[in-house]
Coordinates of N, CA and C and ligand atoms in Angstrom, one line a residue:
X1 N -12.5 143.7 223.0 CA -12.2 144.8 223.9 C -13.1 144.8 225.1
X2 N -12.6 145.0 226.3 CA -13.5 145.0 227.4 C -14.2 146.4 227.5
X3 N -15.4 146.3 228.1 CA -16.2 147.6 228.2 C -15.6 148.5 229.2
X4 N -15.5 149.8 228.9 CA -14.9 150.7 230.0 C -15.9 150.8 231.1
X5 N -15.4 151.1 232.3 CA -16.3 151.4 233.5 C -17.0 152.8 233.2
X6 N -16.3 153.7 232.7 CA -16.9 155.0 232.4 C -16.5 155.4 231.0
X7 N -17.5 155.8 230.2 CA -17.2 156.4 228.9 C -18.1 157.6 228.7
X8 N -17.4 158.7 228.6 CA -18.0 160.0 228.4 C -17.7 160.5 227.0
X9 N -18.8 160.8 226.2 CA -18.6 161.1 224.8 C -19.2 162.5 224.5
X10 N -18.4 163.5 224.1 CA -18.9 164.8 223.7 C -19.8 165.5 224.7
X11 N -19.4 165.4 226.0 CA -20.3 166.0 227.0 C -20.3 167.5 226.9
X12 N -21.6 168.0 226.9 CA -21.8 169.5 226.9 C -22.7 169.7 228.2
X13 N -22.2 170.7 229.0 CA -23.0 170.9 230.3 C -22.7 172.3 230.7
X14 N -23.6 172.9 231.5 CA -23.4 174.3 232.0 C -24.5 174.6 233.0
X15 N -24.4 175.8 233.6 CA -25.3 176.2 234.7 C -26.5 176.9 234.2
X16 N -26.3 177.6 233.0 CA -27.4 178.3 232.4 C -27.6 177.9 231.0
X17 N -28.9 177.8 230.5 CA -29.1 177.4 229.1 C -28.3 178.3 228.2
X18 N -27.7 177.7 227.2 CA -27.0 178.4 226.2 C -25.6 178.9 226.6
X19 N -25.2 178.6 227.8 CA -23.8 179.0 228.2 C -23.1 177.7 228.7
X20 N -22.6 176.9 227.7 CA -21.9 175.7 228.0 C -20.5 176.0 228.7
X21 N -20.2 175.3 229.8 CA -18.9 175.4 230.4 C -18.1 174.1 230.0
X22 N -18.8 173.0 230.0 CA -18.2 171.8 229.5 C -18.6 171.7 228.0
X23 N -17.6 171.7 227.1 CA -17.8 171.9 225.7 C -17.3 170.7 224.8
X24 N -18.0 169.6 225.0 CA -17.7 168.4 224.1 C -16.6 167.6 224.6
X25 N -16.5 167.4 226.0 CA -15.4 166.6 226.6 C -15.7 165.1 226.5
X26 N -14.6 164.4 226.1 CA -14.7 162.9 226.0 C -13.6 162.3 226.8
X27 N -13.9 161.3 227.7 CA -12.9 160.5 228.4 C -13.4 159.1 228.5
X28 N -12.4 158.2 228.8 CA -12.8 156.8 229.2 C -12.0 156.4 230.4
X29 N -12.6 155.6 231.2 CA -11.9 155.0 232.4 C -12.1 153.5 232.4
X30 N -11.0 152.7 232.3 CA -11.2 151.3 232.2 C -11.1 150.7 233.7
X31 N -11.6 149.5 233.8 CA -11.6 148.9 235.1 C -10.3 148.8 235.8
X32 N -10.2 149.2 237.0 CA -9.0 149.1 237.8 C -8.0 150.3 237.5
X33 N -8.4 151.2 236.7 CA -7.5 152.4 236.4 C -7.7 153.5 237.4
X34 N -6.6 154.3 237.6 CA -6.8 155.7 238.1 C -6.6 156.6 236.9
X35 N -7.7 157.3 236.6 CA -7.6 158.3 235.5 C -7.7 159.7 236.1
X36 N -6.7 160.6 235.7 CA -6.6 161.9 236.3 C -7.1 163.0 235.3
X37 N -7.9 163.9 235.7 CA -8.2 165.1 234.8 C -7.5 166.3 235.4
X38 N -6.6 166.8 234.6 CA -5.8 168.0 235.0 C -6.4 169.2 234.2
X39 N -5.9 170.4 234.6 CA -6.2 171.5 233.7 C -6.1 172.8 234.5
X40 N -5.9 173.9 233.8 CA -5.7 175.2 234.6 C -7.0 175.5 235.3
X41 N -6.8 176.4 236.3 CA -7.9 176.9 237.1 C -9.0 177.5 236.2
X42 N -10.3 177.1 236.4 CA -11.4 177.6 235.6 C -11.6 176.8 234.3
X43 N -10.8 175.8 234.1 CA -10.9 175.0 232.8 C -12.2 174.3 232.7
X44 N -12.9 174.1 233.9 CA -14.2 173.4 233.9 C -14.1 172.0 234.4
X45 N -13.0 171.7 235.2 CA -12.8 170.4 235.7 C -13.9 170.0 236.7
X46 N -14.2 170.9 237.6 CA -15.3 170.6 238.6 C -16.6 170.5 237.9
X47 N -16.9 171.4 236.9 CA -18.1 171.3 236.2 C -18.3 170.0 235.5
X48 N -17.2 169.6 234.8 CA -17.2 168.3 234.1 C -17.5 167.1 235.0
X49 N -16.8 167.1 236.1 CA -17.0 165.9 237.0 C -18.4 165.9 237.6
X50 N -18.8 167.1 237.9 CA -20.2 167.3 238.5 C -21.2 166.9 237.5
X51 N -21.0 167.2 236.2 CA -22.0 166.9 235.2 C -22.0 165.4 235.0
X52 N -20.9 164.7 235.1 CA -20.8 163.3 235.0 C -21.6 162.7 236.2
X53 N -21.5 163.3 237.4 CA -22.2 162.8 238.6 C -23.6 163.3 238.7
X54 N -24.1 164.0 237.7 CA -25.5 164.4 237.7 C -25.8 165.7 238.5
X55 N -24.8 166.5 238.7 CA -25.0 167.7 239.6 C -25.0 169.0 238.8
X56 N -24.7 168.9 237.5 CA -24.7 170.0 236.6 C -25.5 169.6 235.3
X57 N -26.5 170.4 234.9 CA -27.3 170.0 233.8 C -26.5 169.8 232.5
X58 N -26.8 168.6 231.9 CA -26.2 168.2 230.7 C -27.1 168.6 229.5
X59 N -26.5 169.2 228.4 CA -27.3 169.5 227.2 C -26.8 168.7 226.0
X60 N -25.8 167.9 226.1 CA -25.4 167.2 225.0 C -24.3 166.1 225.4
X61 N -24.2 165.1 224.5 CA -23.3 164.0 224.8 C -23.8 162.9 225.6
X62 N -23.0 161.9 225.9 CA -23.5 160.8 226.7 C -22.5 160.4 227.8
X63 N -23.0 159.8 228.8 CA -22.2 159.3 229.9 C -22.7 157.8 230.1
X64 N -21.8 156.9 229.9 CA -22.1 155.5 230.1 C -21.3 155.0 231.3
X65 N -22.0 154.3 232.2 CA -21.4 153.7 233.4 C -21.5 152.2 233.2
X66 N -20.4 151.6 233.0 CA -20.4 150.1 232.8 C -21.4 149.7 231.7
X67 N -21.5 150.5 230.7 CA -22.4 150.3 229.6 C -23.9 150.8 229.7
X68 N -24.2 151.3 231.0 CA -25.6 151.9 231.2 C -25.5 153.4 230.9
X69 N -26.5 153.8 230.2 CA -26.6 155.3 229.9 C -27.1 156.0 231.2
X70 N -26.3 156.8 231.8 CA -26.6 157.5 233.0 C -26.6 159.0 232.8
X71 N -26.6 159.4 231.5 CA -26.4 160.8 231.2 C -27.4 161.8 231.9
X72 N -28.7 161.4 232.0 CA -29.6 162.4 232.6 C -30.1 161.9 234.0
X73 N -29.4 161.0 234.5 CA -29.8 160.5 235.8 C -29.5 161.5 236.9
X74 N -30.5 161.8 237.8 CA -30.2 162.8 238.9 C -29.2 162.2 239.9
X75 N -28.5 163.1 240.5 CA -27.3 162.8 241.4 C -27.7 161.7 242.4
X76 N -28.9 161.8 243.0 CA -29.2 160.9 244.1 C -29.4 159.5 243.6
X77 N -29.6 159.3 242.3 CA -29.7 157.9 241.8 C -28.3 157.3 241.4
X78 N -27.3 158.2 241.3 CA -26.0 157.7 240.8 C -25.4 156.6 241.6
X79 N -25.6 156.8 243.0 CA -24.9 155.9 243.9 C -25.5 154.5 243.8
X80 N -26.8 154.4 243.5 CA -27.4 153.1 243.3 C -26.9 152.4 242.1
X81 N -26.5 153.2 241.1 CA -26.0 152.7 239.8 C -24.6 152.4 239.9
X82 N -23.9 152.8 240.9 CA -22.5 152.4 241.1 C -21.5 153.6 240.9
X83 N -22.0 154.8 240.9 CA -21.0 155.9 240.8 C -21.1 156.7 242.1
X84 N -19.9 156.7 242.8 CA -19.9 157.5 244.1 C -19.0 158.7 243.9
X85 N -19.5 159.9 244.2 CA -18.9 161.1 244.0 C -18.5 161.8 245.3
X86 N -17.2 162.2 245.4 CA -16.7 162.9 246.6 C -16.5 164.3 246.2
X87 N -17.3 165.3 246.6 CA -17.1 166.7 246.2 C -15.9 167.2 246.9
X88 N -15.5 168.4 246.3 CA -14.2 169.0 246.9 C -14.5 169.5 248.3
X89 N -15.6 170.1 248.6 CA -15.9 170.6 249.9 C -17.3 170.0 250.4
X90 N -17.5 170.2 251.7 CA -18.8 169.7 252.2 C -19.1 168.2 251.9
X91 N -18.0 167.4 252.1 CA -18.2 166.0 251.7 C -18.4 165.1 253.0
X92 N -18.5 165.8 254.2 CA -18.8 165.0 255.4 C -19.8 165.9 256.2
X93 N -20.4 165.3 257.2 CA -21.2 166.1 258.1 C -20.4 166.4 259.4
X94 N -19.9 167.6 259.6 CA -19.0 167.9 260.7 C -19.6 167.7 262.1
X95 N -20.9 167.9 262.2 CA -21.5 167.8 263.5 C -21.9 166.4 263.9
X96 N -21.8 165.5 263.0 CA -22.2 164.1 263.3 C -20.9 163.3 263.6
X97 N -21.1 162.3 264.4 CA -19.9 161.4 264.7 C -19.4 160.7 263.4
X98 N -18.2 160.2 263.5 CA -17.7 159.4 262.3 C -18.6 158.3 262.0
X99 N -19.1 157.6 263.0 CA -19.9 156.4 262.8 C -21.2 156.8 262.1
X100 N -21.8 157.9 262.6 CA -23.1 158.4 261.9 C -22.9 158.9 260.5
X101 N -21.7 159.5 260.2 CA -21.4 159.8 258.9 C -21.4 158.6 258.0
X102 N -20.8 157.5 258.5 CA -20.7 156.3 257.7 C -22.1 155.6 257.6
X103 N -22.9 155.7 258.7 CA -24.2 155.1 258.7 C -25.1 155.8 257.7
X104 N -25.1 157.1 257.6 CA -25.9 157.8 256.7 C -25.5 157.5 255.2
X105 N -24.1 157.3 255.0 CA -23.7 157.0 253.7 C -24.1 155.6 253.3
X106 N -24.3 154.7 254.2 CA -24.8 153.4 253.9 C -26.3 153.3 254.0
X107 N -27.0 154.4 254.0 CA -28.4 154.5 254.1 C -29.2 153.7 253.1
X108 N -28.6 153.5 251.9 CA -29.4 152.8 250.9 C -29.2 151.2 251.0
X109 N -28.3 150.8 252.0 CA -28.1 149.4 252.2 C -29.0 148.9 253.3
X110 N -29.2 147.6 253.3 CA -30.0 146.9 254.4 C -29.1 147.1 255.6
X111 N -29.7 147.4 256.8 CA -29.0 147.7 258.0 C -27.8 146.7 258.4
X112 N -28.1 145.4 258.2 CA -27.1 144.4 258.5 C -25.8 144.6 257.6
X113 N -26.1 144.8 256.3 CA -25.0 144.9 255.3 C -24.3 146.2 255.6
X114 N -25.0 147.3 256.0 CA -24.4 148.6 256.3 C -23.4 148.4 257.4
X115 N -23.9 147.7 258.5 CA -23.0 147.5 259.7 C -21.8 146.7 259.3
X116 N -21.9 145.7 258.4 CA -20.7 145.0 258.0 C -19.7 145.9 257.2
X117 N -20.3 146.7 256.3 CA -19.5 147.6 255.5 C -18.8 148.6 256.4
X118 N -19.5 149.1 257.4 CA -18.8 150.1 258.4 C -17.6 149.4 259.0
X119 N -17.8 148.2 259.5 CA -16.7 147.4 260.1 C -15.5 147.3 259.1
X120 N -15.9 147.0 257.8 CA -14.8 146.9 256.8 C -14.1 148.2 256.6
X121 N -14.8 149.3 256.7 CA -14.2 150.6 256.5 C -13.2 150.9 257.7
X122 N -13.6 150.4 258.9 CA -12.8 150.5 260.1 C -11.5 149.7 259.9
X123 N -11.6 148.6 259.3 CA -10.4 147.8 259.0 C -9.5 148.5 258.0
X124 N -10.1 149.1 257.0 CA -9.3 149.8 256.0 C -8.7 151.1 256.6
X125 N -9.5 151.8 257.4 CA -9.1 153.1 257.9 C -9.1 153.0 259.5
X126 N -8.1 152.5 260.1 CA -8.1 152.3 261.6 C -8.3 153.6 262.3
X127 N -7.8 154.7 261.8 CA -8.0 156.0 262.4 C -9.4 156.3 262.6
X128 N -10.2 156.0 261.7 CA -11.7 156.3 261.8 C -12.3 155.5 262.9
X129 N -11.8 154.2 263.1 CA -12.3 153.4 264.1 C -12.1 154.0 265.5
X130 N -10.8 154.5 265.7 CA -10.5 155.0 267.1 C -11.3 156.3 267.3
X131 N -11.7 157.0 266.3 CA -12.4 158.3 266.5 C -13.9 158.1 266.3
X132 N -14.4 156.9 266.3 CA -15.8 156.7 265.7 C -16.9 157.4 266.5
X133 N -16.7 157.7 267.7 CA -17.7 158.4 268.5 C -17.5 159.9 268.4
X134 N -16.5 160.4 267.8 CA -16.1 161.8 267.8 C -16.8 162.5 266.6
X135 N -17.2 163.8 266.8 CA -17.7 164.6 265.7 C -16.7 164.7 264.6
X136 N -17.1 164.5 263.4 CA -16.2 164.5 262.2 C -15.5 165.9 262.1
X137 N -16.1 167.0 262.6 CA -15.5 168.3 262.5 C -14.2 168.4 263.3
X138 N -13.9 167.4 264.2 CA -12.7 167.5 264.9 C -11.5 166.8 264.2
X139 N -11.8 166.1 263.1 CA -10.8 165.4 262.4 C -9.8 166.4 261.7
X140 N -8.6 165.9 261.4 CA -7.6 166.7 260.6 C -8.1 166.7 259.2
X141 N -7.5 167.6 258.4 CA -7.9 167.7 257.0 C -7.8 166.4 256.3
X142 N -6.7 165.7 256.5 CA -6.4 164.4 255.9 C -7.4 163.3 256.3
X143 N -7.7 163.3 257.6 CA -8.7 162.3 258.1 C -10.1 162.6 257.6
X144 N -10.4 163.9 257.4 CA -11.7 164.2 256.8 C -11.8 163.6 255.4
X145 N -10.8 163.8 254.7 CA -10.8 163.2 253.3 C -10.9 161.7 253.4
X146 N -10.3 161.1 254.4 CA -10.4 159.7 254.6 C -11.8 159.3 254.8
X147 N -12.5 160.0 255.7 CA -13.9 159.8 256.0 C -14.8 160.0 254.8
X148 N -14.5 161.0 254.0 CA -15.3 161.3 252.8 C -15.2 160.1 251.8
X149 N -13.9 159.6 251.7 CA -13.7 158.5 250.8 C -14.4 157.2 251.3
X150 N -14.3 157.0 252.6 CA -14.9 155.8 253.3 C -16.4 155.9 253.1
X151 N -17.0 157.1 253.2 CA -18.5 157.3 253.0 C -18.8 156.8 251.5
X152 N -17.9 157.2 250.6 CA -18.2 156.9 249.2 C -18.1 155.4 248.9
X153 N -17.1 154.8 249.6 CA -16.8 153.4 249.3 C -17.8 152.4 250.0
X154 N -18.6 152.9 250.9 CA -19.4 152.0 251.7 C -20.4 151.2 250.8
X155 N -20.8 151.8 249.7 CA -21.8 151.2 248.8 C -21.1 150.3 247.8
X156 N -19.7 150.2 247.9 CA -18.9 149.4 247.0 C -19.2 149.8 245.5
X157 N -19.0 151.1 245.2 CA -19.3 151.6 243.8 C -18.4 150.9 242.8
X158 N -18.9 151.0 241.5 CA -18.1 150.6 240.4 C -17.0 151.6 240.1
X159 N -17.3 152.9 240.4 CA -16.4 154.0 240.1 C -16.4 155.0 241.2
X160 N -15.2 155.4 241.7 CA -15.1 156.4 242.7 C -14.6 157.7 242.0
X161 N -15.3 158.7 242.2 CA -15.0 160.0 241.5 C -14.7 161.0 242.5
X162 N -13.6 161.7 242.4 CA -13.2 162.7 243.4 C -12.8 164.0 242.8
X163 N -13.3 165.1 243.4 CA -12.9 166.4 243.0 C -11.8 167.0 243.9
X164 N -10.6 167.1 243.5 CA -9.5 167.7 244.2 C -9.4 167.2 245.7
X165 N -9.2 165.9 245.9 CA -9.1 165.5 247.3 C -7.9 166.1 248.1
X166 N -7.0 166.6 247.4 CA -5.8 167.2 248.1 C -5.9 168.7 248.4
X167 N -7.0 169.3 247.9 CA -7.1 170.8 248.0 C -7.1 171.2 249.4
X168 N -6.2 172.2 249.7 CA -6.2 172.8 251.0 C -5.5 172.0 252.1
X169 N -4.9 170.9 251.7 CA -4.2 170.0 252.7 C -2.7 170.4 252.8
X170 N -2.1 170.2 253.9 CA -0.7 170.4 254.1 C 0.0 169.2 253.4
X171 N 1.3 169.4 253.0 CA 2.0 168.4 252.2 C 1.9 167.0 252.8
X172 N 2.0 166.9 254.1 CA 2.0 165.6 254.8 C 0.6 164.9 254.5
X173 N -0.5 165.7 254.5 CA -1.8 165.1 254.3 C -2.0 164.8 252.8
X174 N -1.4 165.6 252.0 CA -1.5 165.4 250.5 C -0.9 164.0 250.2
X175 N 0.3 163.7 250.8 CA 0.9 162.4 250.5 C 0.0 161.3 251.1
X176 N -0.6 161.6 252.3 CA -1.5 160.6 252.9 C -2.7 160.2 252.0
X177 N -3.3 161.3 251.5 CA -4.5 161.1 250.6 C -4.1 160.3 249.4
X178 N -3.0 160.7 248.7 CA -2.7 160.0 247.5 C -2.2 158.6 247.8
X179 N -1.6 158.3 248.9 CA -1.2 156.9 249.1 C -2.4 156.1 249.5
X180 N -3.4 156.7 250.1 CA -4.7 156.0 250.4 C -5.4 155.7 249.1
X181 N -5.4 156.6 248.1 CA -6.0 156.3 246.8 C -5.3 155.2 246.1
X182 N -4.0 155.2 246.2 CA -3.2 154.1 245.6 C -3.6 152.7 246.2
X183 N -3.8 152.7 247.5 CA -4.2 151.5 248.2 C -5.6 151.0 247.8
X184 N -6.5 152.0 247.7 CA -7.8 151.6 247.3 C -7.9 151.1 245.9
X185 N -7.1 151.6 245.0 CA -7.0 151.1 243.7 C -6.4 149.7 243.7
X186 N -5.4 149.5 244.5 CA -4.8 148.1 244.6 C -5.8 147.1 245.1
X187 N -6.8 147.6 245.9 CA -7.8 146.7 246.4 C -8.9 146.4 245.3
X188 N -8.7 147.0 244.1 CA -9.6 146.7 243.0 C -10.6 147.8 242.5
X189 N -10.5 149.0 243.2 CA -11.4 150.1 242.8 C -10.9 150.8 241.5
X190 N -11.9 151.4 240.8 CA -11.6 152.2 239.6 C -11.8 153.6 240.1
X191 N -10.9 154.5 239.7 CA -11.0 155.9 240.2 C -10.8 156.9 239.1
X192 N -11.7 157.9 239.2 CA -11.5 159.1 238.3 C -11.3 160.3 239.3
X193 N -10.3 161.1 239.0 CA -9.8 162.1 239.9 C -9.5 163.4 239.2
X194 N -10.1 164.5 239.7 CA -9.7 165.8 239.2 C -8.7 166.4 240.2
X195 N -7.6 166.9 239.6 CA -6.6 167.5 240.5 C -5.9 168.7 240.0
X196 N -5.6 169.6 240.9 CA -4.7 170.8 240.6 C -3.3 170.3 240.8
X197 N -3.1 169.4 241.8 CA -1.8 169.0 242.2 C -1.3 167.9 241.1
X198 N -0.9 168.4 240.0 CA -0.6 167.6 238.8 C 0.5 166.5 239.1
X199 N 1.5 167.0 239.8 CA 2.7 166.1 240.1 C 2.3 164.9 240.9
X200 N 1.6 165.1 242.0 CA 1.2 164.0 242.9 C 0.1 163.2 242.2
X201 N -0.8 163.8 241.5 CA -1.8 163.0 240.8 C -1.2 162.1 239.7
X202 N -0.3 162.7 238.9 CA 0.3 161.9 237.8 C 1.2 160.7 238.4
X203 N 1.7 160.9 239.6 CA 2.5 159.9 240.3 C 1.7 158.6 240.6
X204 N 0.4 158.8 240.9 CA -0.4 157.6 241.2 C -1.3 157.2 240.0
X205 N -1.5 158.1 239.1 CA -2.5 157.8 238.0 C -1.9 156.9 236.9
X206 N -2.8 156.3 236.2 CA -2.4 155.4 235.0 C -2.4 156.3 233.8
X207 N -3.5 157.0 233.5 CA -3.6 157.8 232.4 C -4.2 159.2 232.8
X208 N -4.0 160.2 232.0 CA -4.5 161.5 232.4 C -5.0 162.3 231.1
X209 N -5.9 163.1 231.4 CA -6.4 164.1 230.4 C -6.2 165.5 230.9
X210 N -5.9 166.4 229.9 CA -5.8 167.8 230.3 C -7.0 168.5 229.7
X211 N -7.7 169.1 230.6 CA -9.0 169.8 230.1 C -8.7 171.3 230.0
X212 N -9.0 171.8 228.8 CA -8.8 173.3 228.6 C -10.1 173.8 228.0
X213 N -10.6 174.8 228.6 CA -11.9 175.4 228.1 C -13.0 174.4 227.9
X214 N -13.1 173.5 228.8 CA -14.2 172.6 228.8 C -14.1 171.4 227.9
X215 N -12.9 171.2 227.3 CA -12.8 170.1 226.4 C -11.4 169.5 226.6
X216 N -11.3 168.1 226.4 CA -10.0 167.5 226.7 C -9.1 168.0 225.5
X217 N -7.9 168.5 225.9 CA -7.0 169.0 224.9 C -5.8 168.0 224.7
X218 N -5.6 167.1 225.6 CA -4.5 166.2 225.5 C -4.8 165.0 226.4
X219 N -4.2 163.9 226.0 CA -4.4 162.6 226.7 C -3.1 161.9 226.7
X220 N -2.8 161.2 227.8 CA -1.6 160.4 227.8 C -1.4 159.5 229.0
X221 N -0.3 158.7 228.9 CA 0.1 157.9 230.1 C 0.6 158.8 231.2
X222 N 0.0 158.6 232.4 CA 0.3 159.6 233.5 C 1.8 159.8 233.7
X223 N 2.6 158.7 233.7 CA 4.0 158.9 234.0 C 4.8 159.7 232.9
X224 N 4.2 159.7 231.7 CA 4.9 160.5 230.6 C 4.4 161.9 230.5
X225 N 3.2 162.2 231.1 CA 2.6 163.6 230.9 C 3.4 164.7 231.6
X226 N 4.0 164.3 232.7 CA 4.6 165.4 233.5 C 5.7 166.0 232.7
X227 N 6.4 165.3 231.9 CA 7.5 165.8 231.1 C 7.1 166.2 229.6
X228 N 5.8 166.1 229.4 CA 5.3 166.4 228.0 C 5.3 167.9 227.7
X229 N 5.9 168.3 226.6 CA 6.0 169.8 226.4 C 4.6 170.3 226.1
X230 N 3.7 169.5 225.5 CA 2.4 170.1 225.2 C 1.6 170.4 226.5
X231 N 1.8 169.5 227.5 CA 1.2 169.6 228.8 C 1.8 170.9 229.5
X232 N 3.1 171.0 229.4 CA 3.7 172.1 230.0 C 3.2 173.4 229.5
X233 N 2.9 173.5 228.2 CA 2.4 174.7 227.6 C 0.9 174.9 228.0
X234 N 0.1 173.8 227.8 CA -1.3 173.9 228.1 C -1.6 174.1 229.5
X235 N -0.9 173.5 230.4 CA -1.3 173.5 231.8 C -0.3 174.3 232.6
X236 N 0.9 173.8 232.7 CA 1.8 174.4 233.6 C 2.2 175.8 233.2
X237 N 2.2 176.1 231.9 CA 2.5 177.5 231.4 C 1.3 178.4 231.7
X238 N 0.2 177.9 232.0 CA -1.0 178.8 232.2 C -1.4 179.0 233.6
X239 N -0.4 178.8 234.5 CA -0.7 179.2 235.9 C -1.1 180.7 235.9
X240 N -2.2 181.0 236.7 CA -2.6 182.4 236.6 C -1.5 183.4 237.1
X241 N -1.2 184.4 236.3 CA -0.2 185.3 236.6 C -0.6 186.7 236.3
X242 N -1.3 187.2 237.2 CA -1.9 188.6 237.0 C -0.9 189.6 237.1
X243 N -0.9 190.6 236.1 CA 0.0 191.7 236.2 C -0.4 192.6 237.5
X244 N 0.5 193.4 238.0 CA 0.1 194.2 239.1 C -1.1 195.0 238.9
X245 N -2.1 195.0 239.8 CA -3.3 195.7 239.6 C -4.4 194.9 238.9
X246 N -3.9 193.7 238.3 CA -4.9 192.9 237.6 C -5.4 193.5 236.3
X247 N -6.3 192.7 235.7 CA -6.9 193.2 234.4 C -8.2 194.0 234.7
X248 N -8.4 195.0 234.0 CA -9.6 195.8 234.2 C -10.7 195.3 233.3
Ligands
ADP1 N1 -22.2 177.2 240.2 C1 -21.8 177.8 239.2 N2 -22.7 178.7 238.5 C2 -22.2 179.3 237.4 N3 -21.0 179.2 236.9 C3 -20.1 178.4 237.5 C4 -20.5 177.7 238.7 N4 -19.4 176.9 239.0 C5 -18.4 177.2 238.1 N5 -18.8 178.1 237.2 C6 -18.1 178.6 236.1 O1 -17.6 177.5 235.3 C7 -16.3 177.8 234.9 C8 -15.4 176.6 235.2 O2 -15.3 176.4 236.6 P1 -14.9 175.1 237.3 O3 -15.7 174.0 236.7 O4 -15.0 175.3 238.7 O5 -13.4 175.0 236.8 P2 -12.1 174.2 237.5 O6 -12.7 173.2 238.5 O7 -11.4 173.7 236.4 O8 -11.3 175.3 238.2 C9 -15.8 179.1 235.5 O9 -15.9 180.1 234.6 C10 -16.8 179.3 236.6 O10 -17.0 180.6 236.8
MG2 MG1 -12.5 172.8 240.5

């Protein structure tokens, strides 16, 4: 059996000691896969993915990246080990030009290599090339996500991890972002993706996990999960539906 790119076993993590938000979650991502983590709002999806990326303190379990134990590695060392994380927000520098955004992302590379990789990103994302001198804050929502992904890819990571790349985008840009992720995977990348947009994510994903209360409650082939009654109950049936006036 080939070694998974990412193997998370029994991960426990949270923001305060003794208050776990991630409660024993386990997932695996094999080379070349897109794996999707779904779940109701507040299920702990962002906390889970941030704990994997070294941004939320871990108090139990293990995270192996291509066989290396990275469980307690601080976030800034993850990228050197091959895990590139694209947070949901603040994933670009809006006041910097596109080119400077890419240059800072390639900061751990030798300058010549960084310059080659920037050119490669311009080939992959021609929009970014035409806007390269423009401040990133002027980009559309879809183009911003493109830049955030390009910044992550510049180091040629083993695993690309994204937290809700389609959040807040109009439907046109949602399709653009998902089709971009499909292209990146076809180019050989391995992707772990957290998404609220279950339908779009399952359409490009290979396998998916449903996270409920900080633990994976269900796992399956992405194309089958959308019609799975367990998922419908766990996830789709749990859309927040506050009674008038809300709960006291
Ligand atoms: N920075 C934080 N500090 C303390 N608690 C947090 C923080 N971020 C999230 N939480 C809590 O963790 C729980 C899970 O949130 P989150 O991981 O954002 O879920 P999801 O991404 O699935 O919506 C929520 O109860 C939330 O209040
Ligand atoms: Mg979240």
